[in-house]
Tab-separated table of C-alpha atoms in Angstrom:
chain	number	residue	atom	x	y	z
A	283	GLU	CA	96.281	119.354	76.722
A	284	ALA	CA	95.364	117.717	80.007
A	285	GLY	CA	98.201	116.958	82.360
A	286	VAL	CA	98.581	113.984	84.650
A	287	VAL	CA	95.293	113.568	86.509
A	288	GLN	CA	95.064	111.982	89.912
A	289	SER	CA	92.175	111.214	92.208
A	290	PRO	CA	91.190	111.577	94.905
A	291	ARG	CA	93.097	114.734	95.796
A	292	TYR	CA	92.571	114.211	99.496
A	293	LYS	CA	91.673	111.142	101.496
A	294	ILE	CA	91.337	110.565	105.233
A	295	ILE	CA	90.918	107.005	106.419
A	296	GLU	CA	91.195	105.055	109.622
A	297	LYS	CA	94.126	102.724	110.047
A	298	LYS	CA	93.619	99.202	108.785
A	299	GLN	CA	91.218	100.411	106.106
A	300	PRO	CA	91.998	100.055	102.400
A	301	VAL	CA	92.559	102.973	100.062
A	302	ALA	CA	93.078	103.288	96.327
A	303	PHE	CA	94.494	106.048	94.169
A	304	TRP	CA	93.928	106.487	90.467
A	305	CYS	CA	96.149	108.084	87.861
A	306	ASN	CA	95.531	109.025	84.254
A	307	PRO	CA	98.827	109.904	82.557
A	308	ILE	CA	99.321	112.267	79.665
A	309	SER	CA	98.051	110.728	76.436
A	310	GLY	CA	100.761	108.818	74.636
A	311	HIS	CA	103.078	108.546	77.614
A	312	ASN	CA	104.365	105.003	77.899
A	313	THR	CA	106.120	105.429	81.229
A	314	LEU	CA	104.174	105.901	84.416
A	315	TYR	CA	105.607	106.404	87.896
A	316	TRP	CA	104.172	106.310	91.379
A	317	TYR	CA	106.116	108.271	93.986
A	318	LEU	CA	105.703	108.645	97.732
A	319	GLN	CA	106.496	112.008	99.287
A	320	ASN	CA	106.697	112.483	103.024
A	321	LEU	CA	106.448	115.945	104.529
A	322	GLY	CA	109.652	117.886	104.027
A	323	GLN	CA	111.208	115.185	101.892
A	324	GLY	CA	111.736	114.637	98.226
A	325	PRO	CA	109.636	112.056	96.377
A	326	GLU	CA	110.735	108.441	96.452
A	327	LEU	CA	109.906	105.988	93.707
A	328	LEU	CA	107.439	103.229	94.511
A	329	ILE	CA	106.969	101.697	91.078
A	330	ARG	CA	107.671	102.449	87.430
A	331	TYR	CA	105.730	101.083	84.475
A	332	GLU	CA	106.776	100.849	80.862
A	333	ASN	CA	103.392	100.383	79.186
A	334	GLU	CA	101.659	97.696	81.261
A	335	GLU	CA	104.859	96.151	82.611
A	336	ALA	CA	106.159	97.030	86.052
A	337	VAL	CA	109.877	97.388	85.313
A	338	ASP	CA	110.927	98.611	88.765
A	339	ASP	CA	108.918	97.830	91.876
A	340	SER	CA	111.855	97.237	94.187
A	341	GLN	CA	110.753	99.986	96.595
A	342	LEU	CA	107.103	98.983	96.737
A	343	PRO	CA	106.173	97.448	100.127
A	344	LYS	CA	104.475	94.454	98.638
A	345	ASP	CA	102.951	93.213	101.859
A	346	ARG	CA	100.402	96.015	101.806
A	347	PHE	CA	100.897	97.961	98.576
A	348	SER	CA	99.848	96.887	95.112
A	349	ALA	CA	99.613	98.611	91.776
A	350	GLU	CA	98.327	97.824	88.337
A	351	ARG	CA	98.272	99.322	84.873
A	352	LEU	CA	96.226	96.772	83.021
A	353	LYS	CA	95.878	98.399	79.606
A	354	GLY	CA	99.058	100.420	79.722
A	355	VAL	CA	97.223	103.697	80.300
A	356	ASP	CA	95.529	104.401	83.643
A	357	SER	CA	96.998	103.055	86.832
A	358	THR	CA	95.791	102.389	90.349
A	359	LEU	CA	97.808	102.201	93.543
A	360	LYS	CA	96.251	100.388	96.477
A	361	ILE	CA	97.153	100.152	100.142
A	362	GLN	CA	95.559	97.446	102.254
A	363	PRO	CA	95.573	97.711	105.182
A	364	ALA	CA	96.722	101.298	105.660
A	365	GLU	CA	98.986	102.179	108.579
A	366	LEU	CA	99.548	105.497	110.326
A	367	GLY	CA	102.959	105.794	108.702
A	368	ASP	CA	101.411	105.698	105.245
A	369	SER	CA	100.214	109.289	105.651
A	370	ALA	CA	101.942	111.087	102.791
A	371	VAL	CA	101.430	112.451	99.323
A	372	TYR	CA	101.245	109.882	96.547
A	373	LEU	CA	102.424	111.378	93.288
A	374	CYS	CA	101.843	109.977	89.848
A	375	ALA	CA	104.036	111.030	86.946
A	376	SER	CA	104.430	110.128	83.306
A	377	SER	CA	106.855	110.548	80.445
A	378	LEU	CA	107.081	109.497	76.826
A	379	SER	CA	109.527	106.770	77.778
A	380	GLY	CA	112.009	106.042	80.525
A	381	ASP	CA	114.872	107.529	78.544
A	382	ALA	CA	116.897	110.306	80.088
A	383	GLY	CA	115.947	112.750	77.356
A	384	ASN	CA	112.272	112.918	78.261
A	385	THR	CA	110.688	115.340	80.678
A	386	ILE	CA	108.648	113.828	83.472
A	387	TYR	CA	105.271	115.391	84.190
A	388	PHE	CA	103.715	115.142	87.633
A	389	GLY	CA	100.157	115.109	88.820
A	390	GLU	CA	99.010	117.209	91.752
A	391	GLY	CA	99.202	114.271	94.097
A	392	SER	CA	96.833	112.369	96.338
A	393	TRP	CA	97.174	113.486	99.943
A	394	LEU	CA	96.541	110.607	102.328
A	395	THR	CA	95.982	110.980	106.041
A	396	VAL	CA	95.633	107.811	108.100
A	397	VAL	CA	94.106	108.343	111.544
M	40	LYS	CA	121.792	108.503	102.700
M	41	ASN	CA	120.408	110.892	100.104
M	42	GLU	CA	123.069	111.358	97.464
M	43	VAL	CA	121.385	114.414	95.983
M	44	GLU	CA	122.029	117.367	98.236
M	45	GLN	CA	120.485	120.793	98.009
M	46	SER	CA	121.362	124.018	99.707
M	47	PRO	CA	120.070	125.976	101.350
M	48	GLN	CA	117.174	124.030	102.857
M	49	ASN	CA	115.259	127.224	103.514
M	50	LEU	CA	115.650	130.622	101.915
M	51	THR	CA	113.863	133.883	102.591
M	52	ALA	CA	114.390	136.786	100.232
M	53	GLN	CA	113.021	140.250	99.619
M	54	GLU	CA	111.117	140.828	96.425
M	55	GLY	CA	113.495	141.729	93.617
M	56	GLU	CA	116.477	139.847	95.001
M	57	PHE	CA	118.575	137.465	92.934
M	58	ILE	CA	118.136	133.898	94.188
M	59	THR	CA	120.509	130.958	93.866
M	60	ILE	CA	119.696	127.382	94.854
M	61	ASN	CA	122.375	124.723	94.638
M	62	CYS	CA	122.321	121.006	93.960
M	63	SER	CA	125.189	118.539	94.143
M	64	TYR	CA	125.304	114.836	93.463
M	65	SER	CA	127.856	112.117	93.896
M	66	VAL	CA	128.050	110.008	90.739
M	67	GLY	CA	127.603	110.423	87.005
M	68	ILE	CA	124.211	111.378	85.696
M	69	SER	CA	122.465	111.399	82.362
M	70	ALA	CA	120.047	114.194	83.242
M	71	LEU	CA	119.188	116.627	86.009
M	72	HIS	CA	115.770	118.121	86.593
M	73	TRP	CA	114.741	121.235	88.466
M	74	LEU	CA	111.197	120.999	89.745
M	75	GLN	CA	108.857	123.426	91.494
M	76	GLN	CA	106.269	122.413	94.066
M	77	HIS	CA	103.737	124.860	95.466
M	78	PRO	CA	102.003	124.154	98.796
M	79	GLY	CA	99.081	121.836	98.196
M	80	GLY	CA	100.001	121.488	94.563
M	81	GLY	CA	101.692	119.095	92.284
M	82	ILE	CA	105.190	119.239	90.923
M	83	VAL	CA	106.003	121.235	87.824
M	84	SER	CA	109.091	120.537	85.771
M	85	LEU	CA	111.110	123.726	85.231
M	86	PHE	CA	114.207	122.451	83.462
M	87	MET	CA	115.878	119.285	82.324
M	88	LEU	CA	119.639	119.597	81.829
M	89	SER	CA	122.413	117.340	80.704
M	90	SER	CA	124.982	120.071	80.089
M	91	GLY	CA	125.470	123.815	79.971
M	92	LYS	CA	122.764	126.310	80.726
M	93	LYS	CA	119.080	126.893	80.083
M	94	LYS	CA	116.963	130.007	80.533
M	95	HIS	CA	113.227	130.459	80.740
M	96	GLY	CA	111.916	133.886	81.658
M	97	ARG	CA	113.446	134.867	84.975
M	98	LEU	CA	114.744	131.375	85.653
M	99	ILE	CA	118.219	130.178	84.729
M	100	ALA	CA	119.613	126.699	85.332
M	101	THR	CA	123.242	125.717	84.945
M	102	ILE	CA	125.073	122.452	85.323
M	103	ASN	CA	128.749	121.569	85.656
M	104	ILE	CA	129.103	117.891	84.887
M	105	GLN	CA	132.752	117.688	85.982
M	106	GLU	CA	131.990	119.217	89.373
M	107	LYS	CA	128.684	117.339	89.714
M	108	HIS	CA	126.881	120.522	90.578
M	109	SER	CA	123.905	122.484	89.317
M	110	SER	CA	122.403	125.830	90.236
M	111	LEU	CA	118.977	127.340	89.770
M	112	HIS	CA	118.852	131.126	89.637
M	113	ILE	CA	115.840	133.377	89.876
M	114	THR	CA	116.292	136.973	88.814
M	115	ALA	CA	114.052	139.761	90.117
M	116	SER	CA	112.317	137.405	92.535
M	117	HIS	CA	108.602	137.801	93.177
M	118	PRO	CA	106.313	136.524	95.952
M	119	ARG	CA	104.695	134.144	93.464
M	120	ASP	CA	108.074	132.409	93.193
M	121	SER	CA	107.557	131.170	96.756
M	122	ALA	CA	107.590	127.392	96.529
M	123	VAL	CA	109.756	124.362	97.157
M	124	TYR	CA	112.385	123.831	94.484
M	125	ILE	CA	113.535	120.261	94.038
M	126	CYS	CA	116.568	118.922	92.227
M	127	ALA	CA	116.310	115.405	90.787
M	128	VAL	CA	118.861	113.339	88.890
M	129	ARG	CA	118.854	110.310	86.668
M	130	TYR	CA	122.016	108.307	87.203
M	131	LEU	CA	124.085	106.830	84.391
M	132	THR	CA	124.145	103.438	86.074
M	133	GLY	CA	121.503	101.537	87.940
M	134	ALA	CA	117.764	101.896	87.607
M	135	ASN	CA	116.488	104.391	85.115
M	136	ASN	CA	114.670	106.429	87.733
M	137	LEU	CA	114.829	109.880	89.242
M	138	PHE	CA	116.432	110.441	92.622
M	139	PHE	CA	115.333	113.554	94.425
M	140	GLY	CA	116.885	116.057	96.762
M	141	THR	CA	114.904	117.126	99.808
M	142	GLY	CA	114.082	120.490	98.305
M	143	THR	CA	114.719	124.144	99.058
M	144	ARG	CA	111.820	126.083	100.520
M	145	LEU	CA	111.866	129.618	99.094
M	146	THR	CA	109.824	132.436	100.560
M	147	VAL	CA	109.859	135.785	98.795
M	148	ILE	CA	108.604	138.650	100.924
M	149	PRO	CA	106.937	141.653	99.263
């Protein structure tokens, strides 16, 4: 069974340019997460979806970040315009639901470098 | 302030040694995850605990709910165990999300 798939794996862009990341969760997983991980730090939640609804986006910097999960399956995370401080790993994860009893599965991450 | 604390931050061991990584948290949780992250790779879930102890191969995870503490043990460590091990918790109250520790970087030397 395929795991959580993310693309691109690596992206280098100049500051002020836009960038988008794509995530395909495990089939049947209703809950999808986007996390931000800075070097040497643990991941921090950006947004959590239950199906197509964003149920927690309190940590998403909405001035430049946006996300969507239109059909409740794949999701995209966009940054426009990117800043130097956005250089990080963007991790997508999914689980059957947001309940505590479900394991969360992570993708390999999209590594962003803003120059 | 990160309320999920791990120790040590860095750990170097000789192959074959018994490894212990600790995680403590400050308030009640419904679940605790131990995760493994290799350099350049994604995160793999090792264990999810709400009580007691779990074992998978050479890995053992324990949790003491009263003391708000969990440990991850690796027996007969191997260089391929070299990775960052991350503790994450889901709190009983508040948003139904995971909160992560900063990780423990383990290096096992042959």
